[in-house]
XYZ file of N, CA and C in Angstrom:
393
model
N 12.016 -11.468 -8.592
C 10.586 -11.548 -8.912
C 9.774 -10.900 -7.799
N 8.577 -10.084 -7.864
C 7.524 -9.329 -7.251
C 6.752 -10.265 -6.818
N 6.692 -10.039 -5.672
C 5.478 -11.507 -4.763
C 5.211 -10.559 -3.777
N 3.581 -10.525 -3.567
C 2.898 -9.765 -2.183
C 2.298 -10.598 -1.833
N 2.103 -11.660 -0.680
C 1.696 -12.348 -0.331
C 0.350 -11.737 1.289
N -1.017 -11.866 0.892
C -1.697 -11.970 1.930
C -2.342 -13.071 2.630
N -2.233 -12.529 4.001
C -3.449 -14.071 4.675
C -3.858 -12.791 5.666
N -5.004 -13.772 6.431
C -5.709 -13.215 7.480
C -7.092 -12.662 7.381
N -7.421 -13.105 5.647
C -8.870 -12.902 5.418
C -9.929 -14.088 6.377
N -10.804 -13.998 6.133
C -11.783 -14.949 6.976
C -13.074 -14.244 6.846
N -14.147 -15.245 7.878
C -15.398 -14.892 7.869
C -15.642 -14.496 9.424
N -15.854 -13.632 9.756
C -16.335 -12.381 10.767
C -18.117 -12.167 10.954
N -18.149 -11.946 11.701
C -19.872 -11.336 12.104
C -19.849 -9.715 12.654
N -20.147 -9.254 12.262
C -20.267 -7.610 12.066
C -20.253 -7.413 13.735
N -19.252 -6.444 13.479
C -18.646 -5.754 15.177
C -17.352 -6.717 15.086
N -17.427 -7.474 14.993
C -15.830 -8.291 15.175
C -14.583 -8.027 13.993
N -13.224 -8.368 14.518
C -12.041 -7.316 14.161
C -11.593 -8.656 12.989
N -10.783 -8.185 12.231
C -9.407 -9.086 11.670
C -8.610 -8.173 11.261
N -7.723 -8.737 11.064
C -6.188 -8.058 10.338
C -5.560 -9.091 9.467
N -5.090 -7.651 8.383
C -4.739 -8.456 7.306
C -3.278 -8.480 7.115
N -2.509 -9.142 6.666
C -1.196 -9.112 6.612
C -0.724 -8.924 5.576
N 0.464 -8.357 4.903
C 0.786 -8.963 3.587
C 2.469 -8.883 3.473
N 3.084 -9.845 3.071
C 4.878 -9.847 2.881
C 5.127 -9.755 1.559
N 5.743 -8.582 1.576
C 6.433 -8.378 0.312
C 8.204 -9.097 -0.244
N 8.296 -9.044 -1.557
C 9.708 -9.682 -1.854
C 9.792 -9.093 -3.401
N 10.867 -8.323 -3.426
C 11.272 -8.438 -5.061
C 11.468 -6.781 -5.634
N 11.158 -5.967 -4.418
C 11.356 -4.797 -5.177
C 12.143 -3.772 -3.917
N 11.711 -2.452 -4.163
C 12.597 -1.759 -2.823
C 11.206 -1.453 -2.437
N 10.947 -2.251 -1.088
C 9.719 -2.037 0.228
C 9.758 -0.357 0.331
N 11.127 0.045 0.938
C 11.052 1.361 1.449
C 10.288 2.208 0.581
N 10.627 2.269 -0.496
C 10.703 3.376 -1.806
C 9.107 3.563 -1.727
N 7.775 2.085 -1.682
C 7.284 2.352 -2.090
C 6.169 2.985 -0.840
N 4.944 3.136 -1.274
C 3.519 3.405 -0.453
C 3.476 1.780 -0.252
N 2.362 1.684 0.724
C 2.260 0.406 0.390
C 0.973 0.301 0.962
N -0.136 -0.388 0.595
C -1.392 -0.140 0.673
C -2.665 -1.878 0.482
N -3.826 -1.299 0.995
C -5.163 -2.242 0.871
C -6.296 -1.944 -0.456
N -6.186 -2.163 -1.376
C -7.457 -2.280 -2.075
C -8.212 -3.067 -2.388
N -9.869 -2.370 -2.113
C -10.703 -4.117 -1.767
C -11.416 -3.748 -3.569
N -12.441 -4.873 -3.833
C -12.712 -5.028 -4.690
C -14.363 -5.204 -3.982
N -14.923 -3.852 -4.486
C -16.752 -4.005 -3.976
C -17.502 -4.983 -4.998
N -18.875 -5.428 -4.527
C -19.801 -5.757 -5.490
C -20.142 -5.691 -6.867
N -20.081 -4.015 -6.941
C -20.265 -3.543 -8.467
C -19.130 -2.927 -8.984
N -18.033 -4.197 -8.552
C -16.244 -4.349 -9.283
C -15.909 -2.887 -9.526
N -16.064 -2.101 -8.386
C -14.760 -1.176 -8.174
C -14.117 -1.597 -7.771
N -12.712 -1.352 -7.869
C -11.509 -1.502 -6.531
C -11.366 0.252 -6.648
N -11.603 0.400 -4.965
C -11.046 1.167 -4.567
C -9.965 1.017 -3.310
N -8.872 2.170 -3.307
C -7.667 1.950 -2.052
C -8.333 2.242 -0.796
N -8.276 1.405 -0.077
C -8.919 1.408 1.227
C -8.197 1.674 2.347
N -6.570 1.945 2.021
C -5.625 2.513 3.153
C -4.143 2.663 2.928
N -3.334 2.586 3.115
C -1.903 3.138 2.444
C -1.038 3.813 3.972
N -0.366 3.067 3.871
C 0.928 3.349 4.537
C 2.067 4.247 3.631
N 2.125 5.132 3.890
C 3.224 6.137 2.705
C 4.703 6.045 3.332
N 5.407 5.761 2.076
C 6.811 5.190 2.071
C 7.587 6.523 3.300
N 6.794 7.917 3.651
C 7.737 8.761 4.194
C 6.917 8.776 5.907
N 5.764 7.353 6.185
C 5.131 7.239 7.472
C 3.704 7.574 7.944
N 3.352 8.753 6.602
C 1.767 8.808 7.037
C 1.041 7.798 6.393
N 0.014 7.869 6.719
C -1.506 6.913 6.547
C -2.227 7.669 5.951
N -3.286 6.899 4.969
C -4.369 7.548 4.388
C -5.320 6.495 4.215
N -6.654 6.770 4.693
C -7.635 5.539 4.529
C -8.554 6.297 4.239
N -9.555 5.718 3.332
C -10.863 5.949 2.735
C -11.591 6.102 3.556
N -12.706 7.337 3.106
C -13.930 7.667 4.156
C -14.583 6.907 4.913
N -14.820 5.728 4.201
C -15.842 4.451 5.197
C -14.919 3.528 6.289
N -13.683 3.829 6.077
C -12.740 3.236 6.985
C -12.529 3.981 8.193
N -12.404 4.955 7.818
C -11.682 6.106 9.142
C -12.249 5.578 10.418
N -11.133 5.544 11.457
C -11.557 5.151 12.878
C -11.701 4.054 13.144
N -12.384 2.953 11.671
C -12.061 1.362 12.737
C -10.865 0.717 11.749
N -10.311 1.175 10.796
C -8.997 0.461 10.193
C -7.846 1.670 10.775
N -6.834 0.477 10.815
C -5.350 1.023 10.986
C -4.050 0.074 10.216
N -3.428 1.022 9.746
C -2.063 0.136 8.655
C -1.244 1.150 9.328
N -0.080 -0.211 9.295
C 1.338 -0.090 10.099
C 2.165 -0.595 8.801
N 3.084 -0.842 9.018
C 3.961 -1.299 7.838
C 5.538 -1.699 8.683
N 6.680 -2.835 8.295
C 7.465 -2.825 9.021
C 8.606 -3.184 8.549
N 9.245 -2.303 8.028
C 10.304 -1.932 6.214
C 11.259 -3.185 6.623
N 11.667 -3.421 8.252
C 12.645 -4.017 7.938
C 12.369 -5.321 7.562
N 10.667 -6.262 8.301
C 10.415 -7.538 7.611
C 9.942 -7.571 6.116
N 10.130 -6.316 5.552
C 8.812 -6.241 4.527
C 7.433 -6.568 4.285
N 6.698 -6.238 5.600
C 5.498 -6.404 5.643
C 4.421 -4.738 5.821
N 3.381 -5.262 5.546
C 2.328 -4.316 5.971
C 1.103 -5.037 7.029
N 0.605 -4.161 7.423
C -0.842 -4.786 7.918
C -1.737 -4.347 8.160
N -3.186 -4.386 8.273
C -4.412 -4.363 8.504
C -5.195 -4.605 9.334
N -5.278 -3.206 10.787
C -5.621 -3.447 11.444
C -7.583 -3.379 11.352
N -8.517 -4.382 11.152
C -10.042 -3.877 10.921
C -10.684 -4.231 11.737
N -10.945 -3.119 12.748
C -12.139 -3.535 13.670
C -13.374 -2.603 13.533
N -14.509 -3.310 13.702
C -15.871 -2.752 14.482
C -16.565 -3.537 12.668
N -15.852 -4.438 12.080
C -16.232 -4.860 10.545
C -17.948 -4.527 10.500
N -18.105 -4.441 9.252
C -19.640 -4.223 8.751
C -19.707 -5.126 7.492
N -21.502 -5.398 7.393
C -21.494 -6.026 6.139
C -20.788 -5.416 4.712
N -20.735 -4.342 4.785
C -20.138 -3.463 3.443
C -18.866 -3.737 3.537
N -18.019 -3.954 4.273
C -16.652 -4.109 4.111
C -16.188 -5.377 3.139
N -17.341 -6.763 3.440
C -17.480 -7.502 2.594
C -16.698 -7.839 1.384
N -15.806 -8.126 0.686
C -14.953 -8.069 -0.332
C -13.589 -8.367 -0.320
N -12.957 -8.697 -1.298
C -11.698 -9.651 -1.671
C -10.677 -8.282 -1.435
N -9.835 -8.469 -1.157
C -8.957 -7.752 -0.488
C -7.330 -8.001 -1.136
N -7.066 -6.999 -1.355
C -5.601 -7.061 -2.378
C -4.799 -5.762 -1.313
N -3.554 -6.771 -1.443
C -2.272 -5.856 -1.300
C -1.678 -5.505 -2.010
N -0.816 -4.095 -2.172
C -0.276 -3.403 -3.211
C 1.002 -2.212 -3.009
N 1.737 -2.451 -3.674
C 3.006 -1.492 -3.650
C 2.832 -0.596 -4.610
N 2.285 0.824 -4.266
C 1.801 1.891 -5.083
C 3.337 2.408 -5.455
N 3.786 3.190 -6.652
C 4.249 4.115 -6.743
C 4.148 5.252 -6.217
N 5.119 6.193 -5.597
C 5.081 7.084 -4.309
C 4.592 8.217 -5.466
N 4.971 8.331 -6.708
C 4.526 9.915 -7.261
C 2.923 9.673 -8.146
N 2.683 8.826 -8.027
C 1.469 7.961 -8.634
C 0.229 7.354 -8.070
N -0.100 7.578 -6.898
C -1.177 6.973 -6.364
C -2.149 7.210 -7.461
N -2.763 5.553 -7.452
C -4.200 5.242 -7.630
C -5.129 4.847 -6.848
N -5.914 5.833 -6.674
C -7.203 6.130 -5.741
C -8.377 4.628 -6.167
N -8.759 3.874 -7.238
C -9.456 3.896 -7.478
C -10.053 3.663 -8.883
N -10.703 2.712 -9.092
C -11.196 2.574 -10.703
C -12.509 1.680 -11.040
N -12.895 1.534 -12.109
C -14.177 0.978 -12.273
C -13.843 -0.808 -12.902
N -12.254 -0.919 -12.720
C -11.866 -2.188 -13.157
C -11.577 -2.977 -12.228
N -11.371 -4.219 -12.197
C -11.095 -5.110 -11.230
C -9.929 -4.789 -10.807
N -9.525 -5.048 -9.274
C -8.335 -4.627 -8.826
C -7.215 -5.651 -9.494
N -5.778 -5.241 -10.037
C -4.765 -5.954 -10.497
C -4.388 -5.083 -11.590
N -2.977 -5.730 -12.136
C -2.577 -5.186 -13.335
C -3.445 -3.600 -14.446
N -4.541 -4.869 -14.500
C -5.810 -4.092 -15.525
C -6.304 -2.738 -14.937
N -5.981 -2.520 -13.918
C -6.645 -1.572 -12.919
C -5.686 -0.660 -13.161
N -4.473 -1.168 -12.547
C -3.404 0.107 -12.459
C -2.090 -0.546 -12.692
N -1.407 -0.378 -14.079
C -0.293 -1.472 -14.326
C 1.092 -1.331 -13.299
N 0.967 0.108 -12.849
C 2.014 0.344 -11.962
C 2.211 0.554 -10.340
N 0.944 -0.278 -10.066
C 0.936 -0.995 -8.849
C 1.919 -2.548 -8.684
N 2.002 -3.183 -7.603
C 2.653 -4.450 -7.588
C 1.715 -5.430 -6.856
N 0.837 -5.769 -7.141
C -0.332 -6.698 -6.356
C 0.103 -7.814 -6.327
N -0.686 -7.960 -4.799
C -1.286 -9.613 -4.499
C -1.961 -10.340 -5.118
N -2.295 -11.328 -5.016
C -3.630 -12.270 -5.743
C -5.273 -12.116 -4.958
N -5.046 -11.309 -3.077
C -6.560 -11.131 -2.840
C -6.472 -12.288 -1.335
N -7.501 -11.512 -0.746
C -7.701 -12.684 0.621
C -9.056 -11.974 0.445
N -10.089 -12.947 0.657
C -11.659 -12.822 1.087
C -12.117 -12.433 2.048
N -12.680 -11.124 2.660
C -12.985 -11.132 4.212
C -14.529 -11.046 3.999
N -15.576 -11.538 4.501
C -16.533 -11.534 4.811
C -17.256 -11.503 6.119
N -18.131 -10.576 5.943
C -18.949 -10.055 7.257
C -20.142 -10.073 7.298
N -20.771 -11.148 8.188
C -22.236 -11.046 8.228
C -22.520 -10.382 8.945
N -24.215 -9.971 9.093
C -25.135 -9.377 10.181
C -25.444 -10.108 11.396
């Protein structure tokens, strides 16, 4: 069975860091990407960073420079390094095992299944950031 388990969401005050964690179980870790998509206000989920199954990184424009994802095949984990947080970062936060020939960037549906059936999601950790 497919289980992505996150913690390490919380409530933050803008300039201050968290990291997110997430442990995977149930499929082949290596094979896949493995990635952050948050879920904004006006219910996009978009991918907010990605560890690629062959070592590079890719993070979304509003991220660049204060997020960093590592990944560590042999515990089956990923993580989320977020510092310098802003109120916009604000939002429920899902982990996900992308398909390597398939990335999804992105959609106007709630992040999960409905979004992209051939992702492997979490259930979401909350990070919130005040002013």
């Amino acid at each position: 069975e497919v289980n992505l388990a996150e913690s390490g969401g919380g409530s933050v005050q803008a300039g201050e860091s968290l990291t997110l964690s997430c442990k995977a179980s149930g499929f082949s870790f290596e094979a896949r990407h493995m990635g952050f998509y948050r879920l904004t206000p006006i219910n996009h989920c978009e991918l907010v960073s990605m560890s690629k199954n062959e070592g590079t990184s890719y993070y979304g424009r509003s991220v660049r420079g204060r997020f960093t994802i590592s990944r560590d095949n042999l515990d089956r984990s990923v993580h989320l390094q977020m510092n310098d947080l802003r109120p916009d970062d604000t939002a429920m936060y899902y982990c996900a095992a992308l398909p390597p020939f398939n990335v999804f960037y992105g959609g106007s549906k709630p992040c999960g299944p409905e979004a992209f059936e051939y992702n492997y999601w979490g259930r979401g950790t909350q990070v919130t950031v005040t002013a």
